[in-house]
Amino acid sequence: MAIFAFTCTCCGRLHEGSPSVAYSSPWHYSQLTDDEKTSLAKIDSDLCRISSGDQTDYFVRCVLEIPIHGVDDPFIWGVWSSLSEKSFRRYVETYNEPVNGDVRISAIPDSHFSVMADSVSN
């Protein structure tokens, strides 16, 4: 018997095991009006850019795994992290060839990054 069970809001099915919580967008994006989202922002499931005037904010969705004492599976928390433009570009450009010391834990398809990387400079 599972320690936890929940009905998924995406697929409607019952899942058992440790819960996961994720945010579909950074808080900053959620505060934009629909018009601002269209005109100022570019977002997909893991990368976000918001430009307003002379300022651009960059975000990457991250996964934090938090161990649960006495349970095999961790609590998984999908959060958004704000990055500088330099760090955002480095993340996108070195994703498939990490530099020694960089941490990469993800299963995002290669094509995902080329689309967002092209949009970063626009």
Tab-separated table of N, CA and C in Angstrom:
chain	number	residue	atom	x	y	z
A	1	MET	N	0.840	-1.189	0.000
A	1	MET	CA	0.000	0.000	0.000
A	1	MET	C	0.882	1.249	0.000
A	2	ALA	N	0.557	2.201	-0.821
A	2	ALA	CA	1.333	3.436	-0.944
A	2	ALA	C	1.083	4.350	0.247
A	3	ILE	N	2.114	5.115	0.590
A	3	ILE	CA	1.996	6.072	1.677
A	3	ILE	C	1.145	7.277	1.257
A	4	PHE	N	1.029	7.480	-0.059
A	4	PHE	CA	0.328	8.654	-0.561
A	4	PHE	C	-0.301	8.306	-1.903
A	5	ALA	N	-1.501	8.798	-2.156
A	5	ALA	CA	-2.160	8.618	-3.446
A	5	ALA	C	-2.874	9.920	-3.798
A	6	PHE	N	-2.904	10.229	-5.088
A	6	PHE	CA	-3.539	11.466	-5.529
A	6	PHE	C	-4.061	11.308	-6.945
A	7	THR	N	-5.057	12.112	-7.285
A	7	THR	CA	-5.588	12.148	-8.635
A	7	THR	C	-4.881	13.275	-9.381
A	8	CYS	N	-4.276	12.947	-10.495
A	8	CYS	CA	-3.498	13.887	-11.288
A	8	CYS	C	-4.422	14.889	-11.975
A	9	THR	N	-4.080	16.178	-11.871
A	9	THR	CA	-4.889	17.207	-12.520
A	9	THR	C	-4.649	17.258	-14.028
A	10	CYS	N	-3.540	16.649	-14.486
A	10	CYS	CA	-3.255	16.638	-15.929
A	10	CYS	C	-3.954	15.488	-16.646
A	11	CYS	N	-3.855	14.280	-16.077
A	11	CYS	CA	-4.396	13.110	-16.779
A	11	CYS	C	-5.665	12.549	-16.137
A	12	GLY	N	-5.975	12.984	-14.917
A	12	GLY	CA	-7.181	12.519	-14.246
A	12	GLY	C	-7.072	11.145	-13.618
A	13	ARG	N	-5.894	10.517	-13.701
A	13	ARG	CA	-5.713	9.173	-13.146
A	13	ARG	C	-5.193	9.221	-11.712
A	14	LEU	N	-5.449	8.158	-10.972
A	14	LEU	CA	-4.950	8.017	-9.617
A	14	LEU	C	-3.500	7.540	-9.668
A	15	HIS	N	-2.623	8.237	-8.967
A	15	HIS	CA	-1.211	7.850	-8.874
A	15	HIS	C	-0.880	7.575	-7.419
A	16	GLU	N	-0.003	6.614	-7.194
A	16	GLU	CA	0.442	6.291	-5.844
A	16	GLU	C	1.932	6.548	-5.738
A	17	GLY	N	2.369	6.936	-4.569
A	17	GLY	CA	3.781	7.200	-4.326
A	17	GLY	C	3.970	8.599	-3.794
A	18	SER	N	5.208	9.000	-3.697
A	18	SER	CA	5.511	10.335	-3.182
A	18	SER	C	4.955	11.399	-4.116
A	19	PRO	N	4.445	12.467	-3.542
A	19	PRO	CA	3.845	13.519	-4.374
A	19	PRO	C	4.901	14.374	-5.071
A	20	SER	N	4.461	15.037	-6.094
A	20	SER	CA	5.272	16.018	-6.804
A	20	SER	C	4.430	17.277	-6.959
A	21	VAL	N	5.075	18.417	-6.858
A	21	VAL	CA	4.404	19.694	-7.042
A	21	VAL	C	5.239	20.498	-8.019
A	22	ALA	N	4.594	21.112	-8.988
A	22	ALA	CA	5.326	21.918	-9.965
A	22	ALA	C	4.495	23.132	-10.336
A	23	TYR	N	5.177	24.178	-10.711
A	23	TYR	CA	4.537	25.406	-11.155
A	23	TYR	C	4.673	25.504	-12.666
A	24	SER	N	3.612	25.892	-13.333
A	24	SER	CA	3.632	25.945	-14.793
A	24	SER	C	4.351	27.170	-15.337
A	25	SER	N	4.586	28.160	-14.468
A	25	SER	CA	5.289	29.364	-14.903
A	25	SER	C	5.912	30.045	-13.690
A	26	PRO	N	6.898	30.906	-13.937
A	26	PRO	CA	7.433	31.695	-12.822
A	26	PRO	C	6.358	32.654	-12.307
A	27	TRP	N	6.457	33.027	-11.047
A	27	TRP	CA	5.499	33.950	-10.453
A	27	TRP	C	5.420	35.237	-11.268
A	28	HIS	N	6.546	35.739	-11.728
A	28	HIS	CA	6.593	36.983	-12.499
A	28	HIS	C	5.686	36.896	-13.742
A	29	TYR	N	5.730	35.749	-14.414
A	29	TYR	CA	4.906	35.536	-15.608
A	29	TYR	C	3.433	35.507	-15.237
A	30	SER	N	3.107	34.873	-14.134
A	30	SER	CA	1.698	34.758	-13.721
A	30	SER	C	1.086	36.110	-13.371
A	31	GLN	N	1.920	37.102	-13.094
A	31	GLN	CA	1.424	38.433	-12.746
A	31	GLN	C	1.155	39.313	-13.969
A	32	LEU	N	1.545	38.846	-15.151
A	32	LEU	CA	1.319	39.604	-16.380
A	32	LEU	C	-0.133	39.457	-16.842
A	33	THR	N	-0.643	40.475	-17.502
A	33	THR	CA	-1.960	40.370	-18.122
A	33	THR	C	-1.825	39.477	-19.360
A	34	ASP	N	-2.932	39.047	-19.933
A	34	ASP	CA	-2.875	38.230	-21.142
A	34	ASP	C	-2.171	38.972	-22.276
A	35	ASP	N	-2.451	40.266	-22.406
A	35	ASP	CA	-1.795	41.063	-23.446
A	35	ASP	C	-0.285	41.143	-23.207
A	36	GLU	N	0.114	41.339	-21.956
A	36	GLU	CA	1.544	41.404	-21.633
A	36	GLU	C	2.224	40.058	-21.882
A	37	LYS	N	1.540	38.967	-21.571
A	37	LYS	CA	2.112	37.641	-21.823
A	37	LYS	C	2.406	37.468	-23.307
A	38	THR	N	1.512	37.962	-24.140
A	38	THR	CA	1.686	37.852	-25.581
A	38	THR	C	2.789	38.771	-26.100
A	39	SER	N	2.821	39.992	-25.593
A	39	SER	CA	3.753	40.983	-26.140
A	39	SER	C	5.123	41.025	-25.465
A	40	LEU	N	5.214	40.619	-24.197
A	40	LEU	CA	6.469	40.767	-23.451
A	40	LEU	C	7.193	39.461	-23.146
A	41	ALA	N	6.498	38.344	-23.235
A	41	ALA	CA	7.072	37.096	-22.718
A	41	ALA	C	7.147	35.990	-23.763
A	42	LYS	N	8.082	35.097	-23.524
A	42	LYS	CA	8.210	33.853	-24.297
A	42	LYS	C	8.395	32.765	-23.245
A	43	ILE	N	7.528	31.757	-23.286
A	43	ILE	CA	7.596	30.698	-22.287
A	43	ILE	C	7.279	29.361	-22.920
A	44	ASP	N	7.928	28.319	-22.415
A	44	ASP	CA	7.527	26.953	-22.730
A	44	ASP	C	7.581	26.182	-21.417
A	45	SER	N	7.624	24.885	-21.445
A	45	SER	CA	7.511	24.124	-20.206
A	45	SER	C	8.703	24.279	-19.266
A	46	ASP	N	9.853	24.724	-19.753
A	46	ASP	CA	11.043	24.774	-18.907
A	46	ASP	C	11.855	26.054	-18.973
A	47	LEU	N	11.570	26.931	-19.922
A	47	LEU	CA	12.334	28.166	-20.074
A	47	LEU	C	11.375	29.337	-20.229
A	48	CYS	N	11.780	30.496	-19.703
A	48	CYS	CA	10.925	31.678	-19.794
A	48	CYS	C	11.791	32.928	-19.916
A	49	ARG	N	11.328	33.859	-20.743
A	49	ARG	CA	11.979	35.164	-20.892
A	49	ARG	C	10.891	36.221	-20.869
A	50	ILE	N	11.092	37.261	-20.049
A	50	ILE	CA	10.148	38.366	-19.979
A	50	ILE	C	10.931	39.652	-20.213
A	51	SER	N	10.542	40.401	-21.249
A	51	SER	CA	11.214	41.654	-21.591
A	51	SER	C	10.245	42.810	-21.403
A	52	SER	N	10.720	43.841	-20.721
A	52	SER	CA	9.908	45.032	-20.517
A	52	SER	C	10.838	46.233	-20.491
A	53	GLY	N	10.670	47.109	-21.471
A	53	GLY	CA	11.562	48.263	-21.548
A	53	GLY	C	12.994	47.821	-21.771
A	54	ASP	N	13.891	48.284	-20.924
A	54	ASP	CA	15.306	47.925	-21.074
A	54	ASP	C	15.713	46.757	-20.182
A	55	GLN	N	14.741	46.059	-19.601
A	55	GLN	CA	15.048	44.942	-18.706
A	55	GLN	C	14.476	43.641	-19.261
A	56	THR	N	15.285	42.582	-19.197
A	56	THR	CA	14.828	41.244	-19.568
A	56	THR	C	15.149	40.303	-18.424
A	57	ASP	N	14.169	39.514	-18.022
A	57	ASP	CA	14.342	38.529	-16.957
A	57	ASP	C	14.299	37.138	-17.573
A	58	TYR	N	15.179	36.259	-17.086
A	58	TYR	CA	15.305	34.897	-17.604
A	58	TYR	C	15.042	33.909	-16.477
A	59	PHE	N	14.322	32.823	-16.814
A	59	PHE	CA	13.976	31.814	-15.825
A	59	PHE	C	14.158	30.413	-16.410
A	60	VAL	N	14.552	29.478	-15.556
A	60	VAL	CA	14.678	28.068	-15.911
A	60	VAL	C	13.919	27.266	-14.868
A	61	ARG	N	13.131	26.310	-15.335
A	61	ARG	CA	12.432	25.439	-14.391
A	61	ARG	C	13.395	24.375	-13.900
A	62	CYS	N	13.420	24.195	-12.604
A	62	CYS	CA	14.336	23.253	-11.961
A	62	CYS	C	13.532	22.224	-11.172
A	63	VAL	N	14.171	21.129	-10.864
A	63	VAL	CA	13.537	20.099	-10.066
A	63	VAL	C	14.368	19.886	-8.807
A	64	LEU	N	13.726	20.073	-7.660
A	64	LEU	CA	14.370	19.815	-6.373
A	64	LEU	C	13.828	18.501	-5.838
A	65	GLU	N	14.713	17.587	-5.527
A	65	GLU	CA	14.298	16.324	-4.930
A	65	GLU	C	14.594	16.389	-3.440
A	66	ILE	N	13.543	16.250	-2.634
A	66	ILE	CA	13.672	16.351	-1.188
A	66	ILE	C	13.392	14.976	-0.590
A	67	PRO	N	14.396	14.376	0.069
A	67	PRO	CA	14.196	13.045	0.656
A	67	PRO	C	13.106	13.066	1.735
A	68	ILE	N	12.344	11.982	1.801
A	68	ILE	CA	11.331	11.807	2.839
A	68	ILE	C	11.810	10.666	3.724
A	69	HIS	N	12.027	10.947	4.976
A	69	HIS	CA	12.526	9.934	5.910
A	69	HIS	C	11.598	8.715	5.933
A	70	GLY	N	12.185	7.548	5.699
A	70	GLY	CA	11.419	6.309	5.737
A	70	GLY	C	10.695	5.962	4.450
A	71	VAL	N	10.870	6.761	3.400
A	71	VAL	CA	10.197	6.522	2.125
A	71	VAL	C	11.252	6.482	1.018
A	72	ASP	N	11.122	5.538	0.097
A	72	ASP	CA	12.111	5.396	-0.981
A	72	ASP	C	12.116	6.570	-1.953
A	73	ASP	N	10.939	7.016	-2.353
A	73	ASP	CA	10.847	8.081	-3.350
A	73	ASP	C	10.861	9.455	-2.695
A	74	PRO	N	11.593	10.404	-3.284
A	74	PRO	CA	11.634	11.751	-2.703
A	74	PRO	C	10.381	12.557	-3.063
A	75	PHE	N	10.179	13.630	-2.333
A	75	PHE	CA	9.192	14.642	-2.710
A	75	PHE	C	9.857	15.444	-3.814
A	76	ILE	N	9.178	15.623	-4.945
A	76	ILE	CA	9.759	16.340	-6.073
A	76	ILE	C	9.023	17.672	-6.225
A	77	TRP	N	9.814	18.742	-6.273
A	77	TRP	CA	9.265	20.085	-6.322
A	77	TRP	C	9.812	20.786	-7.551
A	78	GLY	N	8.958	21.089	-8.507
A	78	GLY	CA	9.362	21.806	-9.710
A	78	GLY	C	9.246	23.300	-9.474
A	79	VAL	N	10.374	23.992	-9.443
A	79	VAL	CA	10.398	25.431	-9.166
A	79	VAL	C	11.087	26.166	-10.313
A	80	TRP	N	10.901	27.466	-10.373
A	80	TRP	CA	11.538	28.302	-11.386
A	80	TRP	C	12.637	29.117	-10.733
A	81	SER	N	13.773	29.172	-11.381
A	81	SER	CA	14.910	29.946	-10.890
A	81	SER	C	15.198	31.094	-11.850
A	82	SER	N	15.465	32.259	-11.297
A	82	SER	CA	15.838	33.418	-12.102
A	82	SER	C	17.336	33.364	-12.367
A	83	LEU	N	17.718	33.612	-13.612
A	83	LEU	CA	19.126	33.604	-13.987
A	83	LEU	C	19.493	34.905	-14.681
A	84	SER	N	20.769	35.229	-14.656
A	84	SER	CA	21.249	36.343	-15.469
A	84	SER	C	21.190	35.904	-16.930
A	85	GLU	N	21.259	36.868	-17.843
A	85	GLU	CA	21.266	36.517	-19.264
A	85	GLU	C	22.453	35.617	-19.579
A	86	LYS	N	23.613	35.935	-19.023
A	86	LYS	CA	24.831	35.146	-19.268
A	86	LYS	C	24.632	33.693	-18.807
A	87	SER	N	24.087	33.499	-17.620
A	87	SER	CA	23.868	32.138	-17.110
A	87	SER	C	22.803	31.406	-17.904
A	88	PHE	N	21.741	32.120	-18.303
A	88	PHE	CA	20.684	31.517	-19.107
A	88	PHE	C	21.253	31.018	-20.434
A	89	ARG	N	22.013	31.887	-21.102
A	89	ARG	CA	22.616	31.498	-22.385
A	89	ARG	C	23.563	30.312	-22.212
A	90	ARG	N	24.365	30.332	-21.157
A	90	ARG	CA	25.296	29.228	-20.900
A	90	ARG	C	24.520	27.928	-20.678
A	91	TYR	N	23.443	28.006	-19.922
A	91	TYR	CA	22.620	26.829	-19.666
A	91	TYR	C	22.105	26.232	-20.974
A	92	VAL	N	21.561	27.084	-21.822
A	92	VAL	CA	21.000	26.626	-23.099
A	92	VAL	C	22.101	26.124	-24.031
A	93	GLU	N	23.179	26.894	-24.160
A	93	GLU	CA	24.237	26.563	-25.122
A	93	GLU	C	25.062	25.342	-24.726
A	94	THR	N	25.218	25.073	-23.447
A	94	THR	CA	26.054	23.951	-23.014
A	94	THR	C	25.235	22.754	-22.538
A	95	TYR	N	23.945	22.790	-22.781
A	95	TYR	CA	23.092	21.726	-22.259
A	95	TYR	C	23.548	20.333	-22.693
A	96	ASN	N	23.826	20.157	-23.963
A	96	ASN	CA	24.206	18.836	-24.475
A	96	ASN	C	25.679	18.511	-24.267
A	97	GLU	N	26.486	19.499	-23.937
A	97	GLU	CA	27.910	19.299	-23.683
A	97	GLU	C	28.286	20.058	-22.420
A	98	PRO	N	27.871	19.551	-21.256
A	98	PRO	CA	28.125	20.271	-20.011
A	98	PRO	C	29.619	20.508	-19.782
A	99	VAL	N	29.914	21.658	-19.223
A	99	VAL	CA	31.277	22.015	-18.864
A	99	VAL	C	31.566	21.389	-17.514
A	100	ASN	N	32.802	20.954	-17.305
A	100	ASN	CA	33.173	20.345	-16.032
A	100	ASN	C	32.727	21.245	-14.879
A	101	GLY	N	31.983	20.676	-13.949
A	101	GLY	CA	31.482	21.437	-12.816
A	101	GLY	C	30.030	21.851	-12.961
A	102	ASP	N	29.516	21.882	-14.184
A	102	ASP	CA	28.105	22.196	-14.399
A	102	ASP	C	27.275	20.976	-14.026
A	103	VAL	N	26.116	21.198	-13.483
A	103	VAL	CA	25.228	20.103	-13.111
A	103	VAL	C	24.070	20.067	-14.099
A	104	ARG	N	23.814	18.908	-14.663
A	104	ARG	CA	22.695	18.747	-15.593
A	104	ARG	C	21.906	17.515	-15.179
A	105	ILE	N	20.696	17.722	-14.757
A	105	ILE	CA	19.811	16.611	-14.439
A	105	ILE	C	18.492	16.921	-15.121
A	106	SER	N	18.281	16.338	-16.298
A	106	SER	CA	17.056	16.622	-17.025
A	106	SER	C	16.898	15.658	-18.178
A	107	ALA	N	15.718	15.634	-18.726
A	107	ALA	CA	15.455	14.803	-19.902
A	107	ALA	C	14.732	15.632	-20.947
A	108	ILE	N	15.156	16.878	-21.111
A	108	ILE	CA	14.522	17.774	-22.067
A	108	ILE	C	15.106	17.503	-23.448
A	109	PRO	N	14.281	17.345	-24.462
A	109	PRO	CA	14.783	17.066	-25.812
A	109	PRO	C	15.668	18.186	-26.342
A	110	ASP	N	16.657	17.811	-27.171
A	110	ASP	CA	17.582	18.774	-27.755
A	110	ASP	C	16.857	19.883	-28.507
A	111	SER	N	15.815	19.552	-29.238
A	111	SER	CA	15.116	20.537	-30.057
A	111	SER	C	14.504	21.644	-29.211
A	112	HIS	N	14.157	21.324	-27.988
A	112	HIS	CA	13.570	22.288	-27.066
A	112	HIS	C	14.499	23.487	-26.886
A	113	PHE	N	15.773	23.222	-26.712
A	113	PHE	CA	16.725	24.291	-26.449
A	113	PHE	C	17.028	25.122	-27.680
A	114	SER	N	17.089	24.518	-28.835
A	114	SER	CA	17.409	25.307	-30.026
A	114	SER	C	16.306	26.314	-30.322
A	115	VAL	N	15.059	25.965	-30.074
A	115	VAL	CA	13.955	26.887	-30.300
A	115	VAL	C	14.033	28.055	-29.332
A	116	MET	N	14.218	27.770	-28.055
A	116	MET	CA	14.263	28.832	-27.059
A	116	MET	C	15.548	29.633	-27.191
A	117	ALA	N	16.649	28.990	-27.510
A	117	ALA	CA	17.914	29.710	-27.672
A	117	ALA	C	17.811	30.742	-28.763
A	118	ASP	N	17.162	30.403	-29.856
A	118	ASP	CA	16.979	31.353	-30.953
A	118	ASP	C	16.129	32.536	-30.505
A	119	SER	N	15.172	32.287	-29.639
A	119	SER	CA	14.266	33.353	-29.225
A	119	SER	C	14.881	34.259	-28.180
A	120	VAL	N	15.927	33.828	-27.510
A	120	VAL	CA	16.538	34.625	-26.453
A	120	VAL	C	17.074	35.935	-26.993
A	121	SER	N	17.645	35.908	-28.172
A	121	SER	CA	18.244	37.123	-28.711
A	121	SER	C	17.231	38.023	-29.416
A	122	ASN	N	16.006	37.554	-29.573
A	122	ASN	CA	14.968	38.358	-30.249
A	122	ASN	C	14.270	39.296	-29.291
